[in-house]
Short mmCIF file of C-alpha atoms in Angstrom, two decimals:
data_model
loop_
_atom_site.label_atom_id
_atom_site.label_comp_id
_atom_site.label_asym_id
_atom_site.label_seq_id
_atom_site.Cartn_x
_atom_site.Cartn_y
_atom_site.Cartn_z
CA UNK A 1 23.16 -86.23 39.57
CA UNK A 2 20.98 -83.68 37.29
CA UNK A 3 17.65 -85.18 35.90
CA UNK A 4 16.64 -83.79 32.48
CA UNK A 5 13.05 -83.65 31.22
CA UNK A 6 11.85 -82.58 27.62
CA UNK A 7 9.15 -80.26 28.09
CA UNK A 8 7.17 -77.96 25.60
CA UNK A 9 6.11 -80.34 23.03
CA UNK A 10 9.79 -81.12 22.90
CA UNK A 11 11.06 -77.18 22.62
CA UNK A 12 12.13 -77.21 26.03
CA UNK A 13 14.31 -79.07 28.25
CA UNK A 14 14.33 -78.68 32.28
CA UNK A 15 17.36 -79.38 33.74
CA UNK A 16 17.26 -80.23 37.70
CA UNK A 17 20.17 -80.33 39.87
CA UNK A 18 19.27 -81.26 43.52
CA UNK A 19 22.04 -80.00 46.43
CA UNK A 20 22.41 -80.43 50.13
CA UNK A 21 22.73 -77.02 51.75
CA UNK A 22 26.17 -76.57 54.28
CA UNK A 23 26.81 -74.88 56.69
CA UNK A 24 26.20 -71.02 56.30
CA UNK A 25 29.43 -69.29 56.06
CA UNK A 26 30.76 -67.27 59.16
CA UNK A 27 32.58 -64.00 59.33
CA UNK A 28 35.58 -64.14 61.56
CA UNK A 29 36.44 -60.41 61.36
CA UNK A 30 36.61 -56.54 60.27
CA UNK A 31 39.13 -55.47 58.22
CA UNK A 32 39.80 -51.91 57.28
CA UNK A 33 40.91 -50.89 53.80
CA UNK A 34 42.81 -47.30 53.83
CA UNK A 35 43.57 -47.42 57.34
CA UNK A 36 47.37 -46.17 58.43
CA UNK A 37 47.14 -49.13 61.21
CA UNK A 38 44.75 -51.35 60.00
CA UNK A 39 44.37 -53.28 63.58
CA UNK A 40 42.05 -55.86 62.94
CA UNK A 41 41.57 -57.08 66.29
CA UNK A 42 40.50 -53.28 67.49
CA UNK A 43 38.17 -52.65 64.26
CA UNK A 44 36.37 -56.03 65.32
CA UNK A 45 35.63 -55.16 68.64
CA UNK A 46 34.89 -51.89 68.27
CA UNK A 47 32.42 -53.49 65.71
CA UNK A 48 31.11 -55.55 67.80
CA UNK A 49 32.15 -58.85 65.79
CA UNK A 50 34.79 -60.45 68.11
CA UNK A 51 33.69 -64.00 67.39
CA UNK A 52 32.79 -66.32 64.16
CA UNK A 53 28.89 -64.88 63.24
CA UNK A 54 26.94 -66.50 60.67
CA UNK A 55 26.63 -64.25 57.98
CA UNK A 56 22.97 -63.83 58.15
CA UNK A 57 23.11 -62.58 61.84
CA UNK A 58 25.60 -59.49 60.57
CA UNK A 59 24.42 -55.82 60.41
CA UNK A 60 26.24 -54.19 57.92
CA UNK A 61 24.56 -51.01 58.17
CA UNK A 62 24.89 -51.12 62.31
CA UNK A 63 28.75 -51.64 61.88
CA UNK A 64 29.30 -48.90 59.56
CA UNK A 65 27.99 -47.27 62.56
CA UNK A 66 29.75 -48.38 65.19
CA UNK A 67 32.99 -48.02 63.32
CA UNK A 68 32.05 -44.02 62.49
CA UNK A 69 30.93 -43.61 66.03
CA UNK A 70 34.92 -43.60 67.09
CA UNK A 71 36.00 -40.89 65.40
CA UNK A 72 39.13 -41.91 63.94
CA UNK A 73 37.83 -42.27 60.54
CA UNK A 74 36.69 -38.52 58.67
CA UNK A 75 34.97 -41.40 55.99
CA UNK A 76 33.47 -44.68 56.66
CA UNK A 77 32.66 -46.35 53.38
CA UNK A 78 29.83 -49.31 52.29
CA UNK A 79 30.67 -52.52 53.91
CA UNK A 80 31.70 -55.26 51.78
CA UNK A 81 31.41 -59.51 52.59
CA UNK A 82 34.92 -60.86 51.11
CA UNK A 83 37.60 -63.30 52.10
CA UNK A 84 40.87 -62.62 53.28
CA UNK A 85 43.95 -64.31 52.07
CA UNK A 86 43.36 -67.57 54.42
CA UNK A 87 40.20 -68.12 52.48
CA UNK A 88 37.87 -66.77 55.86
CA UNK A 89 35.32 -64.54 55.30
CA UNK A 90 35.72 -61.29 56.69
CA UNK A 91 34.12 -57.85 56.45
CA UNK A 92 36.27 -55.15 54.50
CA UNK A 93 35.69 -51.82 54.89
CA UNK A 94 37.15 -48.68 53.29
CA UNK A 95 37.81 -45.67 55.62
CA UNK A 96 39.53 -42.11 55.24
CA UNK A 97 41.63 -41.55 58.56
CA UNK A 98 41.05 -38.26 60.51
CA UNK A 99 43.73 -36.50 61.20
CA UNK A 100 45.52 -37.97 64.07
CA UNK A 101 45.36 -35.34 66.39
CA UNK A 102 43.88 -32.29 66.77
CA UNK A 103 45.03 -28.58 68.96
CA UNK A 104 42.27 -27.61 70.80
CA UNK A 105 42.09 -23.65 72.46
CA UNK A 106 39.49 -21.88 73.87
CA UNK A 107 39.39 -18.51 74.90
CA UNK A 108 37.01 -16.48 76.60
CA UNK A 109 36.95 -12.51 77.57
CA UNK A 110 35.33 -11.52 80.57
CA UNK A 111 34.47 -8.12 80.48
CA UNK A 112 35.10 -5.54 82.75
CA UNK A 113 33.40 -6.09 86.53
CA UNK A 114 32.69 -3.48 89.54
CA UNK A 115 36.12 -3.89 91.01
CA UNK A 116 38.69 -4.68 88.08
CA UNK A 117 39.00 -4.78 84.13
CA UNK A 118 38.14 -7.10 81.51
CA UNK A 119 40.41 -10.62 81.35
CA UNK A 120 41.08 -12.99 79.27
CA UNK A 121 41.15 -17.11 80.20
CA UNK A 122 41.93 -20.04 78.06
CA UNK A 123 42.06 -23.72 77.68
CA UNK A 124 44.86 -25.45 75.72
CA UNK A 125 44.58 -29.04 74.77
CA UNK A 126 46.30 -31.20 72.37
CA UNK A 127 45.15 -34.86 71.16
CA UNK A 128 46.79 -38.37 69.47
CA UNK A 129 44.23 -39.89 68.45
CA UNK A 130 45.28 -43.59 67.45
CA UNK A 131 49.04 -43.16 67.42
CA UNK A 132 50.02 -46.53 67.99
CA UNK A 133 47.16 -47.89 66.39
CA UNK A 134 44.56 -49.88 68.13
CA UNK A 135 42.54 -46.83 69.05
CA UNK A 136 44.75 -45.68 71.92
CA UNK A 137 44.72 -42.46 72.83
CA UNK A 138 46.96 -39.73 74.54
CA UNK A 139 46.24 -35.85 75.72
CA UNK A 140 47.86 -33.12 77.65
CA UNK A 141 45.45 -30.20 78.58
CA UNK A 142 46.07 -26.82 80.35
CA UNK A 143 43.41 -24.01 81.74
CA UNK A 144 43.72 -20.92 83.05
CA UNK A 145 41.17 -19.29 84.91
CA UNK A 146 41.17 -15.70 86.71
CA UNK A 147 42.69 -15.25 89.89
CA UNK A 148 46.02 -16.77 89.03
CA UNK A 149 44.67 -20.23 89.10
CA UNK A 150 45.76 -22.95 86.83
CA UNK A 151 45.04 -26.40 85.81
CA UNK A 152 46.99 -29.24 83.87
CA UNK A 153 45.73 -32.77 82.79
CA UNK A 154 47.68 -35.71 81.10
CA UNK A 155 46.45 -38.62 79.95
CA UNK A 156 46.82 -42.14 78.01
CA UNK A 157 44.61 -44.92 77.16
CA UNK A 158 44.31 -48.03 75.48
CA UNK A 159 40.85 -49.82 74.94
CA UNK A 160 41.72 -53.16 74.38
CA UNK A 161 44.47 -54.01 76.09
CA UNK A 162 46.03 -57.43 74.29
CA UNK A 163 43.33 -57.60 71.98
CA UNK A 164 41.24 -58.08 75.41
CA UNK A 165 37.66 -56.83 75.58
CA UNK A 166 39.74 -55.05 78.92
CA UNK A 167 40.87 -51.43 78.67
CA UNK A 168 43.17 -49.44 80.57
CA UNK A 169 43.78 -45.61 81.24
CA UNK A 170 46.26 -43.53 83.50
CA UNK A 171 46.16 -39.95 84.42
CA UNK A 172 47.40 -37.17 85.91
CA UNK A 173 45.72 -33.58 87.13
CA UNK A 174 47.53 -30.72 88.72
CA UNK A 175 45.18 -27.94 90.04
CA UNK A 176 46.58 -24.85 91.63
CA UNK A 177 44.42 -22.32 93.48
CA UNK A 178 46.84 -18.87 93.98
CA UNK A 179 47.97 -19.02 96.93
CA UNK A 180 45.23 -20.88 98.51
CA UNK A 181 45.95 -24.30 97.78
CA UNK A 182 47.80 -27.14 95.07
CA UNK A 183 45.94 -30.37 94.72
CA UNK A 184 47.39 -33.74 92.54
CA UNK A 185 46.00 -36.47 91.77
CA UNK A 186 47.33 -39.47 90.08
CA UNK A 187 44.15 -42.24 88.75
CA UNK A 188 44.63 -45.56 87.27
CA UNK A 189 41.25 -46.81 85.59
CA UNK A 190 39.91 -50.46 83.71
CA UNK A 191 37.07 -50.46 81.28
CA UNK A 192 35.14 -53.48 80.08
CA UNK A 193 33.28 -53.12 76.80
CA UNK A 194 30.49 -54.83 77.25
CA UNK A 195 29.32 -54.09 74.10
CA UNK A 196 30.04 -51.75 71.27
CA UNK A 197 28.23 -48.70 73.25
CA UNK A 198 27.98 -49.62 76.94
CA UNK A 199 31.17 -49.12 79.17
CA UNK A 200 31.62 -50.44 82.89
CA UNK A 201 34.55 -48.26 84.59
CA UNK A 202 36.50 -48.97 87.81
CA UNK A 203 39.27 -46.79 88.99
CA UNK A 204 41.58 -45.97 91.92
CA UNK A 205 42.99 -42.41 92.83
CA UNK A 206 45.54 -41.29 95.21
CA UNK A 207 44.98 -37.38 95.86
CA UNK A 208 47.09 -34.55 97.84
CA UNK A 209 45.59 -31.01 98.87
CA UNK A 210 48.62 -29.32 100.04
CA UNK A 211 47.57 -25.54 101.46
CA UNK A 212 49.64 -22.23 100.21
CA UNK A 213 50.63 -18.93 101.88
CA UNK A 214 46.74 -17.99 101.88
CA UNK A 215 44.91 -21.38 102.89
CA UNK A 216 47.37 -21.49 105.94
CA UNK A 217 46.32 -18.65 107.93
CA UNK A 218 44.06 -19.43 110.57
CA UNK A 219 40.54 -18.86 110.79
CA UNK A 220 38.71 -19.71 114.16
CA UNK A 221 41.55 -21.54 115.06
CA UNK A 222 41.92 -24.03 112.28
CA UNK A 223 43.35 -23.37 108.28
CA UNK A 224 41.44 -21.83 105.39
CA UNK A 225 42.72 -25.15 104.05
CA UNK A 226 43.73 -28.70 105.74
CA UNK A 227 46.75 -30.88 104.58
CA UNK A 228 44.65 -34.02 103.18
CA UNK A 229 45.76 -36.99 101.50
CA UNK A 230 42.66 -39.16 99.95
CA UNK A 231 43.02 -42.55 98.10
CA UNK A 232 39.63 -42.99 96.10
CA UNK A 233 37.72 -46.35 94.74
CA UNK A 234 35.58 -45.35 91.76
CA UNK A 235 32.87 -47.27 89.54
CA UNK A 236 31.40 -46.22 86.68
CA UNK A 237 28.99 -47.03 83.23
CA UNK A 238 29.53 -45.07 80.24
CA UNK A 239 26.83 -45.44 77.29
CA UNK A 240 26.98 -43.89 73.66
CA UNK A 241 24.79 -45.00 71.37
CA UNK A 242 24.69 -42.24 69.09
CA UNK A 243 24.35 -41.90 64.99
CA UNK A 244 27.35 -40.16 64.11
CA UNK A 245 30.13 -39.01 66.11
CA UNK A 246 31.19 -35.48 65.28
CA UNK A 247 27.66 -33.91 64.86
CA UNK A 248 25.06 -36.27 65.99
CA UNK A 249 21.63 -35.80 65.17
CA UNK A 250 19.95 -38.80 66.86
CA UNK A 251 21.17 -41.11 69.87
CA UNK A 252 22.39 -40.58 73.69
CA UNK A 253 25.47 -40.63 75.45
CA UNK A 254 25.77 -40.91 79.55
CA UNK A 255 28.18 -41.27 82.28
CA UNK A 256 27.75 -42.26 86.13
CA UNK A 257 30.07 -42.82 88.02
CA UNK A 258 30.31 -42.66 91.30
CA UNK A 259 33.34 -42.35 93.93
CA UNK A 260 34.48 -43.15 97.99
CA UNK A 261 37.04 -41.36 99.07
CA UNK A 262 39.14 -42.66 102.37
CA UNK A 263 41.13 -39.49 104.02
CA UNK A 264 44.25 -40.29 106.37
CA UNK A 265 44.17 -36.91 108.75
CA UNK A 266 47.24 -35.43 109.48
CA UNK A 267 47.13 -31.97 111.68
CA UNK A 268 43.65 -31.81 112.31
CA UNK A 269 40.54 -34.00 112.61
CA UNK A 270 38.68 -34.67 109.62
CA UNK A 271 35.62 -36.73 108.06
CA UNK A 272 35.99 -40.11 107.53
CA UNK A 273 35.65 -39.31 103.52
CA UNK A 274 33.66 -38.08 101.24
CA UNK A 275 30.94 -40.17 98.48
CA UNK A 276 30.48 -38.05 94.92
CA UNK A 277 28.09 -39.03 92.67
CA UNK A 278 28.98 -37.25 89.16
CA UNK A 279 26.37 -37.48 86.16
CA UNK A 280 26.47 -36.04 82.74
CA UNK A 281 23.81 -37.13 80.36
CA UNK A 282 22.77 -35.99 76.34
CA UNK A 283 19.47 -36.72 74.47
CA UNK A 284 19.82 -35.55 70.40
CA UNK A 285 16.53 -35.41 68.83
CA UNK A 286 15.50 -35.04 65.83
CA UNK A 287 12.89 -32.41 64.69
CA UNK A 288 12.65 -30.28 61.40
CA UNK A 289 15.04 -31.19 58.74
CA UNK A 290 19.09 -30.84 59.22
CA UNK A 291 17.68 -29.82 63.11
CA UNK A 292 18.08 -31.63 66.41
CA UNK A 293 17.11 -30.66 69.80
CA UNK A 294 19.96 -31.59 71.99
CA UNK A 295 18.64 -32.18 76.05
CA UNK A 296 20.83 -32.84 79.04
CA UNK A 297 21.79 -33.26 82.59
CA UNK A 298 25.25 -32.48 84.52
CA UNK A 299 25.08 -33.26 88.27
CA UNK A 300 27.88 -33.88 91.12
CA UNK A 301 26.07 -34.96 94.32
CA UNK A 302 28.33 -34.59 97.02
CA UNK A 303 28.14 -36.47 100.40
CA UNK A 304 30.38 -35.35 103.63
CA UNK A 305 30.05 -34.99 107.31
CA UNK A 306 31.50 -31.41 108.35
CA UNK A 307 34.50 -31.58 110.56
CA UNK A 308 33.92 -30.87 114.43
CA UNK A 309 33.88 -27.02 113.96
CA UNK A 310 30.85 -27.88 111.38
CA UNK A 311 33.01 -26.49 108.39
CA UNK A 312 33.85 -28.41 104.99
CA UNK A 313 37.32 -27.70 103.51
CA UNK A 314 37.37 -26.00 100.49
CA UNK A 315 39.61 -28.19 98.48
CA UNK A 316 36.45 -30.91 98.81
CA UNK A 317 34.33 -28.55 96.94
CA UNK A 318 33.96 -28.18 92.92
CA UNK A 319 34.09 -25.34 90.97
CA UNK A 320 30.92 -24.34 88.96
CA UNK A 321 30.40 -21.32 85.88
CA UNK A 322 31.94 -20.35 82.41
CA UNK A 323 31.93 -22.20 79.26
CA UNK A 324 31.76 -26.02 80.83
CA UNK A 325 29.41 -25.30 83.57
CA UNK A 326 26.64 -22.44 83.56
CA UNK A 327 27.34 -20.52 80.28
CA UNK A 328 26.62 -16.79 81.03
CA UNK A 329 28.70 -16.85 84.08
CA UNK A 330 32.55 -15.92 85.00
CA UNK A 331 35.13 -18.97 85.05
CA UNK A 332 35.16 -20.90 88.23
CA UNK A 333 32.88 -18.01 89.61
CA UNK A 334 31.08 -20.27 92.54
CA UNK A 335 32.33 -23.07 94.39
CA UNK A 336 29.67 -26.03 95.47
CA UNK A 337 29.67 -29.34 96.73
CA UNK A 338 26.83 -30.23 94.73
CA UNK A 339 24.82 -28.95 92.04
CA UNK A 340 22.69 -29.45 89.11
CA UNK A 341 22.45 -27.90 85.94
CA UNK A 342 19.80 -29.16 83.10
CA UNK A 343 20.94 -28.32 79.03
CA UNK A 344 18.31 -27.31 76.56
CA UNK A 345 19.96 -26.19 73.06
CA UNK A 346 18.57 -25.94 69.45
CA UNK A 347 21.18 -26.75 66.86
CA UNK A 348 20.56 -25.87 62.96
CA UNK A 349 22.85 -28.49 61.11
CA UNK A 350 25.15 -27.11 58.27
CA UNK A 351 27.44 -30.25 57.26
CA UNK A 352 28.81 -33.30 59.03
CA UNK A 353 30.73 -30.93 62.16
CA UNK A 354 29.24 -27.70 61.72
CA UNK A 355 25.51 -25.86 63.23
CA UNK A 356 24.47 -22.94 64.51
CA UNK A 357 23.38 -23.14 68.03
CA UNK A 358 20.89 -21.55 70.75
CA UNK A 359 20.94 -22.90 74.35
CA UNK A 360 19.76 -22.77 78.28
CA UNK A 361 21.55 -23.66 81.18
CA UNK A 362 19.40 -23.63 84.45
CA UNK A 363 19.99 -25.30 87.73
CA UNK A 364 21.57 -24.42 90.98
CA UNK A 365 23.90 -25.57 93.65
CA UNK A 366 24.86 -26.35 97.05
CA UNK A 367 27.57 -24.78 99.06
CA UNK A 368 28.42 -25.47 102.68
CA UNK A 369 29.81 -23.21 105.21
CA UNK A 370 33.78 -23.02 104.71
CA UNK A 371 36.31 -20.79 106.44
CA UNK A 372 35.64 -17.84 105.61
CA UNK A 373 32.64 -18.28 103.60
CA UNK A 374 28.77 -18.82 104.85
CA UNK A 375 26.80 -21.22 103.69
CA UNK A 376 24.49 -20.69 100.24
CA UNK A 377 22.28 -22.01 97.91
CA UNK A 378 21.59 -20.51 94.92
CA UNK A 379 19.63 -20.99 91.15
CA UNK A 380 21.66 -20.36 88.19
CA UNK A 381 20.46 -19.45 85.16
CA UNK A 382 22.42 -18.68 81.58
CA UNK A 383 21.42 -18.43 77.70
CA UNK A 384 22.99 -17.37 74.48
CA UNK A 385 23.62 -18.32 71.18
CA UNK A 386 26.69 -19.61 68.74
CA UNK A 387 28.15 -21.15 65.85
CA UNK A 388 30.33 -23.85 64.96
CA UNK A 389 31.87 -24.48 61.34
CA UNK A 390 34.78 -25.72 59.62
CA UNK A 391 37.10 -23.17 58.12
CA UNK A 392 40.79 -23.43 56.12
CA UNK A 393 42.27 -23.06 59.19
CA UNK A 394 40.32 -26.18 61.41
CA UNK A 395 37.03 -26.43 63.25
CA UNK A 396 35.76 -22.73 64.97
CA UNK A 397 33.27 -21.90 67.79
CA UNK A 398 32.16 -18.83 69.05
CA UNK A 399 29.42 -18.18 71.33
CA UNK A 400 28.10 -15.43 73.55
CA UNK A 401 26.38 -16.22 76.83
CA UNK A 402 24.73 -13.76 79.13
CA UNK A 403 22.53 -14.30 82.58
CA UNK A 404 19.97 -11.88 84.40
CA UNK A 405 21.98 -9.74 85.92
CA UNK A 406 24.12 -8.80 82.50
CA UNK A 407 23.13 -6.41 80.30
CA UNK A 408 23.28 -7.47 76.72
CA UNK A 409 26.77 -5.92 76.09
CA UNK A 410 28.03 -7.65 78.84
CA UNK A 411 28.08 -11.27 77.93
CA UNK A 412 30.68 -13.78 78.50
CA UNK A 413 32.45 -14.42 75.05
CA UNK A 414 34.16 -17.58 74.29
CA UNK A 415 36.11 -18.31 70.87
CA UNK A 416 37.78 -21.80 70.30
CA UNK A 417 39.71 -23.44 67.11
CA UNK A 418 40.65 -26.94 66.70
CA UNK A 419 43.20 -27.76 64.15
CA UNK A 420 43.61 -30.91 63.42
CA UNK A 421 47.57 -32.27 63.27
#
């Protein structure tokens, strides 16, 4: 019951009303406002707020954040403590949906060599991003490099499958080498979100390397190219911990994953297998204002035992150079089983997805003897400059990369527009 006292020479009256304190209140969920497919369940995990949290233990400010860092939403609003129509509270916030898809093409002009003319190669990809809701994803991608080689890679995800903290992903990758060889694989993969930035990945993979007209013929008594078929284990951590998605200025993102591959022989003796360790790693750092310094490693480690004429297939190696690996350098120009290559670049920030950019790639790699081929190990080194901003027309990059042995007019030029759908 209140208690009343006169106070103040009898001005004044204090009124006191004494309570028990309950239970704090506890939010059960994240619900988006705006959203075409509001999916509760995926904008709670991907918050990070899968379970009843007392209210006092919830970052607002970290799950705008974490909500951003998808990239499904072009907005993420203010969050907001309210309760839904069952009377629980929940968190509400407003987003703008990106577009849900995007066409992606790159194209780069190599200009004219020693021995030929200038060419043109290109990458194709198209996204869904979040078709069915839930964050699910789906994309078909297609390269062509010089030398009548070609590349195709479709793909589909979910990352929570039944509301599960469990995700699943399936793909497939055609690679054809002229007439030297065809590989396929077909991978299965399940992720478990341990939390809203950290990824553990296990996969399986069944591969074919079939040889053509060219990786047939004999060299020292054995194919340019063996008939393989692999099946390959895989496990993996992925972490992204980064400020904003599109154009981050602070934060990391890293992948390692490593894989065992088990080879049934067919026509000709072979290794056991092969183990690949594959890293790629990015540091964004933030220096003068609307600047970041953007640091980095790629690495695939590659362990094999030659076969018993101390020669390693060439459909076991990777190809390294162009716009993904060594700027400055042709498409595909090298092939290694292992190599390194460290990222230094210097971005000027213009908006939320566009900067200007300078950058270094340096490293080197690893390449075994293979019919036909010696043995080498080489540095690589490439530099340049470009610029990314949105136009009417969707998201544009150029850049122009160049090495030692280029003169300036000579650099590799690469020109890519994504337009969202």
């Amino acid at each position: 019951m209140p208690s009343v006292e006169v106070v103040g020479d009898g001005h004044s009256v204090d009124v006191t009303v004494q309570v028990t304190e309950g239970a704090e209140g506890r939010v059960v969920g994240v619900e988006l406002a705006g959203a075409r497919s509001p999916a509760r369940a995926f904008a709670s995990r991907r918050a990070g707020l899968t379970e009843p949290t007392p209210l006092s233990a919830v970052d607002l400010d970290a799950l705008r954040q974490r909500l951003d860092a998808t990239g499904l939403y072009a907005e993420v609003g203010e969050p907001v403590v309210a309760r839904d129509a069952a009377g629980d509270l929940v968190v509400q916030v407003p987003v703008v949906d990106a577009p849900p898809g995007a066409i992606d093409v790159v194209l780069g002009y190599l200009p004219p060599g020693a021995t030929g003319s200038g060419s043109v190669v290109g990458r194709g990809r198209v996204d869904l991003r979040n078709p069915f809701g839930g964050g699910r994803a789906l994309s078909v991608e297609l390269e062509r490099t010089p030398g009548l080689a070609s590349s195709f890679r479709v793909a589909a995800s979910d990352p929570f499958v039944l509301g599960t903290p469990i995700g699943a992903g399936i793909a497939f990758e055609g690679d054809a080498r002229d007439s030297t060889f065809s590989r396929q694989r077909l991978a299965g993969s399940l992720i478990y979100a341990v939390d809203p930035g950290l990824d553990l990945v296990a996969s399986v993979a069944a591969e074919q390397v079939r040889p053509g007209t060219f990786g047939a013929e004999l060299v020292d008594g054995r194919p340019r190219v063996r008939r393989t078929d692999d099946v390959l284990f895989g496990l993996g951590v992925v972490v992204r911990r980064l400020d904003r998605a599109r154009n981050p200025r602070r934060g990391v993102e890293a992948s390692v994953f490593v894989e065992q591959a088990r080879r049934a022989a067919e026509t000709f003796e072979t290794p056991a297998g092969r183990r690949r360790l594959s890293v790629a790693s990015r540091g964004y750092l933030p220096t003068l204002a609307r600047q970041t310094l953007v640091v980095g490693v790629d690495a695939t480690v590659t362990q094999q035992a030659a076969g018993p004429d101390g020669l390693v297939d060439e459909g076991d190696l990777v190809r390294v150079g162009g716009a993904a690996r060594f700027r400055g350098y042709d498409e595909d120009a090298f092939l290694a089983r292992s190599y390194v290559r460290g990222v230094v670049e210097y971005r000027a920030l213009f908006d939320a997805a566009s900067f200007a950019f300078a950058f270094v790639d340096a490293g080197g790699l690893d390449r075994p003897a293979v019919p036909g081929f010696a043995a080498e190990r080489r540095g690589l080194l490439g530099y340049g400059a470009g610029l990314r901003v949105t136009t009417a027309l969707g998201l544009a990059t150029v850049s122009y990369a160049l090495n030692p042995d280029l003169g300036v007019g000579r650099g590799k030029v690469h020109v890519g527009l994504a337009v969202g759908l």
